[in-house]
Amino acid sequence: MTWEVIAPGTWVIFAVIGLPVYTVVIAWFLGKPRTLKTSVMGVAYLVSFIASVWIGLFLLTMLIRFVFPAAM
Amino acid sequence: MSTDTSTGAGGPDATTPTRDDIVRPLQHTQKPFFIVGAAASLVALLWVIAWSWQLHNGLIVTDLADWGSAGGVTWGLYIGAFIWWVGIAHGGIILSAAVRLFGMKKYQPVARIAELLTLGALSMAGLYIVVHTGRPDRIVTSVVMAYPNTVHSSPLVWDVTVITLYMVMTATYLGLTLRYDVKRLRTDLPEILDPLYDVMTLGYSETEDRIIERMVWWLALGIIIMAPLLLHGGVIPWLFALMPSMPGWQGGVQGPQFLTIALTSAVAGIIIISSVLRRGYDWYHILTDDVIRGLTLWLGLFALLFIWLQLQQIITGVYAPEVAAGRATAAKITAPVYWFAIGLVVIALAYIFAQAVKPQVFTVRRSIVASVLMLAGTLVEKIFFVVEGLMYPHMYMYYGTPGTYFPSIIEMMSIAGTIALCTLFFMGVIKVVPVIELHAIEELRGEEHGSSEVEER
């Protein structure tokens, strides 16, 4: 079975779903007009938003743990 | 504050949009704003209190704990509402991306409202993931630590991955396009927020405008592929469609079915917010009847596809189904709540069809009512879909579980609470950034992009 050779999530996430993201980033760096500064800024936006989403979620869940220790 | 009302030559008349129009929400606050804000805060607070009760006592207060004490239903209203919010989040950025990619200029004035709806609605969807778990404090650590292993096989992890990417791409899209507006409207924006605007326009130079425009075009392309085809037509329905144990959920039709529901509810959300904002800020000449009517027709098209895919599922479920699928379909089509949901959509469709045939039937108020009916119908249908799938599995592994599912008060309060939170999100955003793009105003005035001058404070 294909499943035994390569798990579905491996190609679904890294090949199919990743494709639009790879395309965007490659186009930012290779298309014209471009400047390295602006392309890097775009990547910085992506990375900082990923960090803020997950750090924000982590802080919310830690707040829940702190306020409601009895439920844990 | 600047009192300049012109962005170019020619001078504005009463119906010509100006930059003053789009900064009005940032400069003036009227009594209804405070009333709506107070009401939304109260509703949100009541729900937070109810959720606190759940956090203190555990999910047992909703009957969703462990194997469920409601006929085996462990995913109820919370997961249905999660899907609903992701759906609403959908149309927003897709509409905006379509404006940029396909030149649908007519809808440019609602593009940023739509983008913001995406962020607000996705945040509510994310909140539902937190709310429906028994141990929310473990979410981040368990997802992140186990990611290298679980990503290969868990649709839940695929879901988290794509929602993160979608949210981040939307926020980046918004962040990049806002640089142009903030730099040019700077003297009209609240001084108290200057530090924020400094960060938002860090390193800005006018030469970047064309580069950013190109980068945003590519981002729009990425989003318009990812959001409909891989998120709401992909990983979200796969949470259900890949489960062979639940015949009510399984099947490839769930991809397009989820997508049509998402697009229906998203356009409904945009119609409501746009109509409210145009009334609140006297934007009748920007968010015109023509724009609302166009959105209403799109709403009708997506709702029709939604009904069509329901038909596909029913006919395959009653003609010659295997036993469990037939039982699940029979339960579905004999449930009054299912027909209630479909009925709401059909009533709204009847209006949309009537106004398409006879334009004088159209009014914005009727389109708002139709949008509310669509949102209610899609929410009920999604909750029913989740619950029914669990109640009619292939094997009765929950057979000994007593009771039937009905949403608890706490669960129902979460709907009002998250709508209130999303309202507060919008009310906050319209006081920070212009929710109509400066590009849209330039377009309506027949000016070239970039014709507005950069302002420094």
XYZ file of C-alpha atoms in Angstrom:
529
model
C 0.000 0.000 0.000
C 1.107 3.547 -0.680
C 0.339 4.254 2.958
C 3.156 1.883 3.979
C 5.671 3.492 1.629
C 4.932 7.112 2.353
C 2.397 8.261 4.918
C -0.367 10.492 3.526
C 0.420 13.407 5.811
C 3.988 13.516 4.575
C 3.014 14.336 1.007
C -0.265 16.109 1.808
C 1.436 18.650 4.063
C 4.928 18.974 2.651
C 4.209 18.532 -1.068
C 0.602 19.599 -1.703
C -0.287 22.086 1.037
C 3.229 23.477 1.184
C 3.235 24.188 -2.543
C 1.365 27.543 -2.438
C 3.654 28.716 0.359
C 6.833 27.671 -1.454
C 5.569 29.331 -4.634
C 4.842 32.608 -2.861
C 8.225 32.795 -1.174
C 10.154 31.797 -4.310
C 8.232 34.383 -6.360
C 9.031 37.060 -3.789
C 12.750 36.413 -4.156
C 12.960 35.693 -7.885
C 10.273 37.873 -9.490
C 10.690 41.449 -10.675
C 10.609 44.178 -9.569
C 12.244 43.146 -6.310
C 14.620 44.212 -3.593
C 16.178 41.811 -1.143
C 15.055 44.030 1.740
C 11.372 43.846 0.761
C 11.469 40.095 0.133
C 13.106 39.497 3.510
C 10.528 41.768 5.100
C 7.755 39.587 3.646
C 9.324 36.465 5.148
C 9.754 38.309 8.452
C 6.003 39.051 8.431
C 5.235 35.352 7.902
C 7.611 34.155 10.606
C 6.584 36.769 13.158
C 2.887 36.025 12.644
C 3.497 32.274 13.082
C 5.357 33.024 16.297
C 2.681 35.381 17.595
C -0.140 32.902 16.877
C 1.536 30.059 18.745
C 3.086 32.112 21.535
C -0.265 33.845 22.054
C -2.030 30.482 22.213
C 0.596 29.138 24.603
C 0.168 32.119 26.930
C -3.632 31.734 26.881
C -3.412 28.055 27.753
C -0.875 28.709 30.513
C -3.203 31.370 31.919
C -5.976 28.783 31.947
C -3.689 26.358 33.810
C -2.811 29.036 36.351
C -6.373 30.225 36.971
C -8.061 26.813 36.951
C -5.600 24.435 38.608
C -8.448 22.423 40.166
C -9.642 21.238 36.764
C -6.182 19.971 35.844
C -5.793 66.372 11.986
C -5.898 67.136 8.292
C -9.083 68.620 6.899
C -8.120 67.949 3.307
C -10.961 66.133 1.607
C -9.356 65.678 -1.759
C -6.960 63.058 -3.002
C -6.547 64.573 -6.404
C -7.638 67.165 -8.883
C -11.202 67.856 -9.707
C -12.607 68.407 -6.231
C -15.079 66.054 -4.592
C -18.830 66.332 -4.699
C -21.294 64.739 -2.295
C -21.108 61.331 -3.962
C -17.390 61.214 -4.699
C -15.583 59.100 -2.101
C -12.801 60.914 -0.284
C -10.052 59.967 2.108
C -12.050 61.666 4.859
C -14.701 59.010 4.365
C -12.378 56.159 5.174
C -10.741 57.770 8.205
C -14.072 58.876 9.710
C -14.341 55.826 12.006
C -10.903 56.636 13.426
C -11.809 60.232 14.172
C -15.399 60.131 15.393
C -17.174 57.868 17.857
C -20.913 58.091 18.247
C -23.310 56.873 20.880
C -24.430 53.687 19.046
C -20.800 52.554 18.999
C -20.683 52.616 22.807
C -24.081 50.936 23.119
C -23.108 48.083 20.791
C -19.714 47.826 22.499
C -21.293 47.602 25.951
C -23.822 44.996 24.818
C -21.159 42.876 23.110
C -18.884 43.131 26.157
C -21.701 41.999 28.437
C -22.531 38.984 26.261
C -18.851 38.059 25.964
C -18.398 38.380 29.720
C -21.399 36.159 30.451
C -19.977 33.503 28.182
C -16.507 33.762 29.737
C -18.147 33.166 33.122
C -19.941 30.119 31.704
C -16.730 28.822 30.141
C -14.967 29.361 33.469
C -17.562 27.073 35.026
C -16.665 24.461 32.417
C -12.939 24.927 33.031
C -13.460 24.584 36.771
C -15.648 21.470 36.611
C -14.496 19.889 33.366
C -16.298 19.045 30.127
C -18.756 16.893 32.063
C -20.910 20.021 32.514
C -21.593 19.871 28.757
C -22.117 16.073 28.598
C -19.220 15.942 26.145
C -16.666 14.418 28.505
C -15.021 11.045 27.972
C -17.294 8.850 25.829
C -20.046 11.369 26.115
C -23.173 10.953 28.176
C -25.401 12.004 25.297
C -25.775 9.008 23.043
C -22.044 8.793 22.373
C -21.668 12.335 21.095
C -18.285 13.679 22.134
C -18.072 16.325 19.422
C -21.157 18.496 19.557
C -21.931 22.153 19.131
C -18.331 23.170 19.783
C -16.959 21.366 16.728
C -19.952 22.355 14.581
C -19.376 25.992 15.522
C -15.644 25.595 14.878
C -16.371 24.493 11.292
C -18.879 27.339 10.934
C -16.360 29.972 12.019
C -13.655 28.583 9.724
C -16.218 28.749 6.935
C -17.042 32.373 7.654
C -13.323 33.106 7.719
C -13.097 31.728 4.245
C -14.824 34.065 1.941
C -13.136 37.053 3.361
C -9.673 36.679 2.065
C -10.868 34.768 -0.992
C -12.983 37.753 -2.010
C -10.052 40.061 -1.472
C -7.713 37.787 -3.413
C -10.250 37.538 -6.247
C -10.388 41.343 -6.448
C -6.631 41.416 -6.941
C -6.236 38.371 -9.180
C -9.331 38.577 -11.369
C -9.808 42.354 -11.418
C -13.183 42.273 -9.650
C -12.849 45.999 -8.889
C -16.506 46.353 -7.965
C -15.812 44.558 -4.706
C -12.606 46.399 -3.838
C -14.356 48.572 -1.206
C -15.305 45.462 0.787
C -11.947 43.709 0.316
C -10.344 44.820 3.579
C -13.549 44.285 5.556
C -13.479 40.771 4.149
C -9.816 40.277 5.127
C -10.566 41.415 8.664
C -13.541 39.079 8.825
C -11.120 36.277 7.993
C -8.851 37.154 10.912
C -11.711 37.671 13.372
C -13.550 34.511 12.385
C -10.393 32.367 12.320
C -9.549 33.579 15.819
C -12.981 32.434 16.982
C -12.452 29.067 15.289
C -9.120 28.730 17.087
C -10.793 29.640 20.354
C -13.286 26.812 19.821
C -10.391 24.343 19.582
C -9.301 25.555 23.015
C -12.852 25.534 24.394
C -13.738 22.020 23.302
C -10.702 20.338 24.855
C -10.761 18.944 28.349
C -7.147 19.973 28.980
C -6.584 23.186 27.028
C -3.310 23.762 28.874
C -1.838 20.797 27.004
C -2.739 21.931 23.479
C 0.429 23.765 22.510
C 2.896 21.413 24.126
C 1.217 18.281 22.793
C 0.836 19.616 19.253
C 4.324 21.110 18.977
C 6.267 18.343 20.745
C 4.554 15.535 18.866
C 4.435 17.323 15.498
C 7.347 15.494 13.822
C 5.506 12.202 14.346
C 1.819 13.145 14.129
C 2.020 15.272 10.981
C 2.458 12.143 8.890
C -0.828 10.549 9.851
C -3.125 12.814 11.865
C -5.791 14.895 10.062
C -6.090 16.932 13.268
C -2.470 18.001 12.906
C -2.937 18.739 9.187
C -5.843 20.904 10.232
C -3.781 22.859 12.740
C -1.007 23.276 10.159
C -3.234 24.651 7.413
C -5.227 26.930 9.729
C -1.944 28.392 10.978
C -0.682 28.924 7.413
C -3.985 30.447 6.322
C -4.098 32.838 9.252
C -0.474 33.852 8.834
C -0.803 34.414 5.077
C -3.928 36.512 5.638
C -2.252 38.598 8.336
C 0.792 39.107 6.100
C -1.450 40.143 3.211
C -3.171 42.657 5.461
C 0.081 43.868 6.997
C 1.735 44.474 3.629
C -1.255 46.278 2.073
C -1.770 48.451 5.153
C 1.699 49.984 4.799
C 0.569 51.980 1.758
C -2.569 53.296 3.476
C -1.032 54.086 6.847
C 1.831 56.014 5.272
C -0.539 58.141 3.195
C -3.222 58.705 5.805
C -0.842 59.231 8.691
C -1.902 62.759 9.602
C -5.536 61.643 9.814
C -4.877 58.688 12.100
C -5.013 58.887 15.917
C -1.759 60.297 17.309
C -1.956 58.049 20.337
C -1.330 55.065 18.067
C 1.786 56.533 16.469
C 4.122 53.877 17.944
C 1.989 51.161 16.326
C 1.947 52.949 12.976
C 5.733 53.365 13.203
C 6.102 49.603 13.515
C 3.579 48.930 10.743
C 5.469 51.148 8.289
C 8.978 50.291 9.409
C 11.481 50.827 6.581
C 8.814 52.131 4.201
C 9.877 53.841 0.987
C 7.712 54.798 -1.965
C 9.814 52.592 -4.219
C 8.455 49.535 -2.420
C 4.871 50.136 -3.589
C 5.257 48.312 -6.893
C 7.250 45.519 -5.254
C 4.691 45.072 -2.490
C 1.909 45.063 -5.079
C 3.647 42.168 -6.857
C 4.347 40.302 -3.611
C 0.724 40.677 -2.553
C -0.428 39.376 -5.945
C 1.548 36.174 -5.367
C 0.260 35.962 -1.823
C -3.300 36.295 -3.160
C -2.592 33.450 -5.578
C -1.266 31.242 -2.778
C -4.256 32.039 -0.583
C -6.849 31.459 -3.273
C -5.423 27.986 -3.868
C -4.872 27.104 -0.252
C -8.032 28.428 1.377
C -10.812 26.890 -0.711
C -9.131 23.799 -2.101
C -6.862 22.737 0.745
C -8.474 24.129 3.888
C -12.247 24.207 3.760
C -12.402 21.883 0.787
C -9.474 19.880 2.183
C -8.242 19.345 5.712
C -11.428 20.492 7.486
C -13.752 18.018 5.707
C -11.014 15.365 5.926
C -11.416 15.473 9.711
C -14.689 13.686 8.996
C -14.586 12.308 5.462
C -11.611 10.034 6.179
C -13.362 8.241 9.052
C -14.640 4.879 7.803
C -16.412 4.249 11.117
C -18.878 7.123 10.580
C -20.928 6.680 7.389
C -22.662 10.028 7.868
C -19.290 11.714 7.568
C -17.395 9.601 5.082
C -16.957 10.337 1.401
C -15.248 12.636 -1.058
C -18.395 14.739 -1.446
C -17.665 16.338 1.918
C -14.875 18.451 0.369
C -17.097 20.415 -2.044
C -19.973 20.277 0.439
C -17.931 21.955 3.166
C -16.578 24.475 0.687
C -20.017 25.579 -0.521
C -21.238 25.957 3.056
C -18.121 27.981 3.871
C -18.563 30.309 0.935
C -22.266 30.750 1.693
C -21.698 31.700 5.315
C -18.695 33.890 4.460
C -20.547 35.996 1.895
C -23.457 36.278 4.344
C -21.046 37.600 6.969
C -19.562 40.152 4.569
C -23.029 41.387 3.569
C -24.022 41.932 7.197
C -20.817 43.703 8.241
C -20.661 45.849 5.097
C -24.290 46.907 5.514
C -23.805 47.790 9.164
C -20.648 49.774 8.462
C -22.139 51.696 5.549
C -25.030 52.747 7.740
C -22.829 53.568 10.715
C -20.324 55.651 8.749
C -22.516 56.987 5.941
C -20.661 54.956 3.312
C -23.643 54.599 0.977
C -21.582 56.009 -1.902
C -18.716 53.566 -1.317
C -20.465 50.354 -0.247
C -23.231 50.924 -2.751
C -26.485 49.036 -3.249
C -24.871 47.622 -6.374
C -22.067 46.060 -4.309
C -24.508 44.589 -1.764
C -26.732 43.281 -4.558
C -23.741 41.689 -6.284
C -22.762 39.984 -3.018
C -26.367 38.830 -2.607
C -26.247 37.123 -5.995
C -22.987 35.380 -5.062
C -24.680 34.291 -1.834
C -27.465 32.757 -3.885
C -25.070 30.888 -6.164
C -23.105 29.367 -3.281
C -26.282 28.457 -1.384
C -27.649 26.751 -4.482
C -24.483 24.651 -4.738
C -24.833 23.817 -1.037
C -28.386 22.534 -1.587
C -27.309 20.659 -4.727
C -24.611 18.768 -2.817
C -27.110 17.923 -0.074
C -29.235 16.367 -2.817
C -26.253 14.319 -3.991
C -25.764 12.912 -0.511
C -29.420 12.117 0.035
C -29.935 10.340 -3.272
C -26.845 8.156 -2.810
C -27.908 7.507 0.775
C -31.424 6.309 -0.040
C -31.163 4.567 -3.434
C -29.017 1.506 -2.735
C -26.733 2.324 0.195
C -24.846 -0.168 2.317
C -26.639 -0.765 5.612
C -24.952 1.730 7.938
C -24.946 4.554 5.373
C -28.638 3.944 4.701
C -29.389 4.098 8.406
C -27.439 7.364 8.771
C -29.235 8.917 5.792
C -32.642 7.777 7.054
C -31.895 9.371 10.427
C -30.824 12.556 8.696
C -33.836 13.000 6.446
C -36.303 12.216 9.204
C -34.785 14.722 11.629
C -36.833 17.958 11.874
C -33.693 19.922 12.756
C -32.121 19.002 9.411
C -35.127 20.295 7.471
C -35.197 23.360 9.683
C -31.624 24.162 8.589
C -32.333 23.449 4.923
C -35.583 25.433 5.181
C -33.744 28.533 6.367
C -31.406 28.324 3.396
C -34.280 27.722 0.959
C -36.256 30.721 2.268
C -33.213 32.944 1.800
C -32.677 31.453 -1.660
C -36.284 32.219 -2.599
C -35.677 35.906 -1.881
C -32.411 35.925 -3.819
C -34.066 34.256 -6.791
C -36.978 36.730 -6.641
C -34.702 39.774 -6.584
C -32.632 38.314 -9.408
C -35.774 38.041 -11.541
C -37.350 41.281 -10.325
C -34.689 43.794 -9.232
C -37.196 45.971 -7.368
C -37.599 43.155 -4.823
C -34.027 43.837 -3.694
C -33.437 45.886 -0.575
C -30.350 45.884 1.596
C -32.466 45.094 4.634
C -33.887 41.985 2.966
C -30.390 40.909 1.962
C -29.313 41.253 5.590
C -32.256 39.088 6.701
C -31.371 36.531 4.012
C -27.757 36.555 5.225
C -28.815 35.983 8.835
C -31.017 33.064 7.702
C -28.097 31.610 5.755
C -25.770 31.916 8.740
C -28.329 30.306 11.041
C -29.036 27.534 8.526
C -25.369 26.717 7.945
C -24.625 26.715 11.680
C -27.491 24.335 12.483
C -26.597 22.084 9.563
C -22.952 21.866 10.623
C -23.773 21.060 14.244
C -26.287 18.458 13.091
C -23.716 16.958 10.699
C -21.182 16.501 13.508
C -23.690 15.087 15.993
C -25.487 12.800 13.561
C -22.239 11.296 12.348
C -21.360 10.273 15.899
C -24.824 8.942 16.682
C -24.932 6.588 13.696
C -21.559 4.827 13.466
C -20.847 1.607 11.564
C -20.340 -0.293 14.781
C -22.266 0.597 17.872
C -19.201 1.153 19.982
C -21.133 3.715 22.004
C -24.246 1.562 22.096
C -24.394 1.428 25.879
C -24.048 5.176 26.243
C -27.275 6.628 27.549
C -29.153 9.686 26.409
C -29.372 11.764 23.268
C -27.423 14.879 22.472
C -28.810 18.338 22.946
C -26.477 21.322 23.337
C -26.070 22.485 26.919
C -26.655 26.104 27.935
C -22.891 26.609 28.211
C -22.376 25.407 24.647
C -25.181 27.589 23.327
C -23.788 30.590 25.168
C -20.507 30.064 23.330
C -22.205 30.980 20.037
C -23.388 34.320 21.431
C -20.059 34.811 23.202
C -17.893 34.267 20.131
C -20.163 36.446 17.964
C -19.815 39.150 20.619
C -16.017 38.723 20.696
C -15.819 38.938 16.902
C -17.963 42.096 17.042
C -15.601 43.595 19.605
C -12.649 42.644 17.405
C -14.182 44.592 14.510
C -15.055 47.531 16.716
C -11.464 47.662 17.906
C -9.952 47.353 14.431
C -12.032 50.148 12.898
C -10.554 52.463 15.524
C -6.992 51.511 14.561
C -6.776 51.150 10.764
C -8.903 52.181 7.777
C -11.212 49.287 6.902
C -11.658 50.508 3.346
C -8.503 50.488 1.220
C -7.179 53.806 -0.014
C -6.745 52.016 -3.354
C -10.516 51.543 -3.478
C -11.077 55.272 -3.041
C -8.478 56.058 -5.715
C -10.202 53.588 -8.018
C -13.651 55.080 -7.415
C -12.240 58.549 -8.101
C -10.663 57.347 -11.322
C -7.155 58.035 -10.061
C -4.055 55.921 -10.497
C -2.752 53.799 -7.641
C -0.071 55.659 -5.786
C -1.495 59.066 -6.655
C -1.986 59.941 -2.986
C 1.014 61.550 -1.392
C 2.986 60.090 1.485
C 2.492 61.983 4.741
C 4.895 62.276 7.656
C 3.952 63.297 11.137
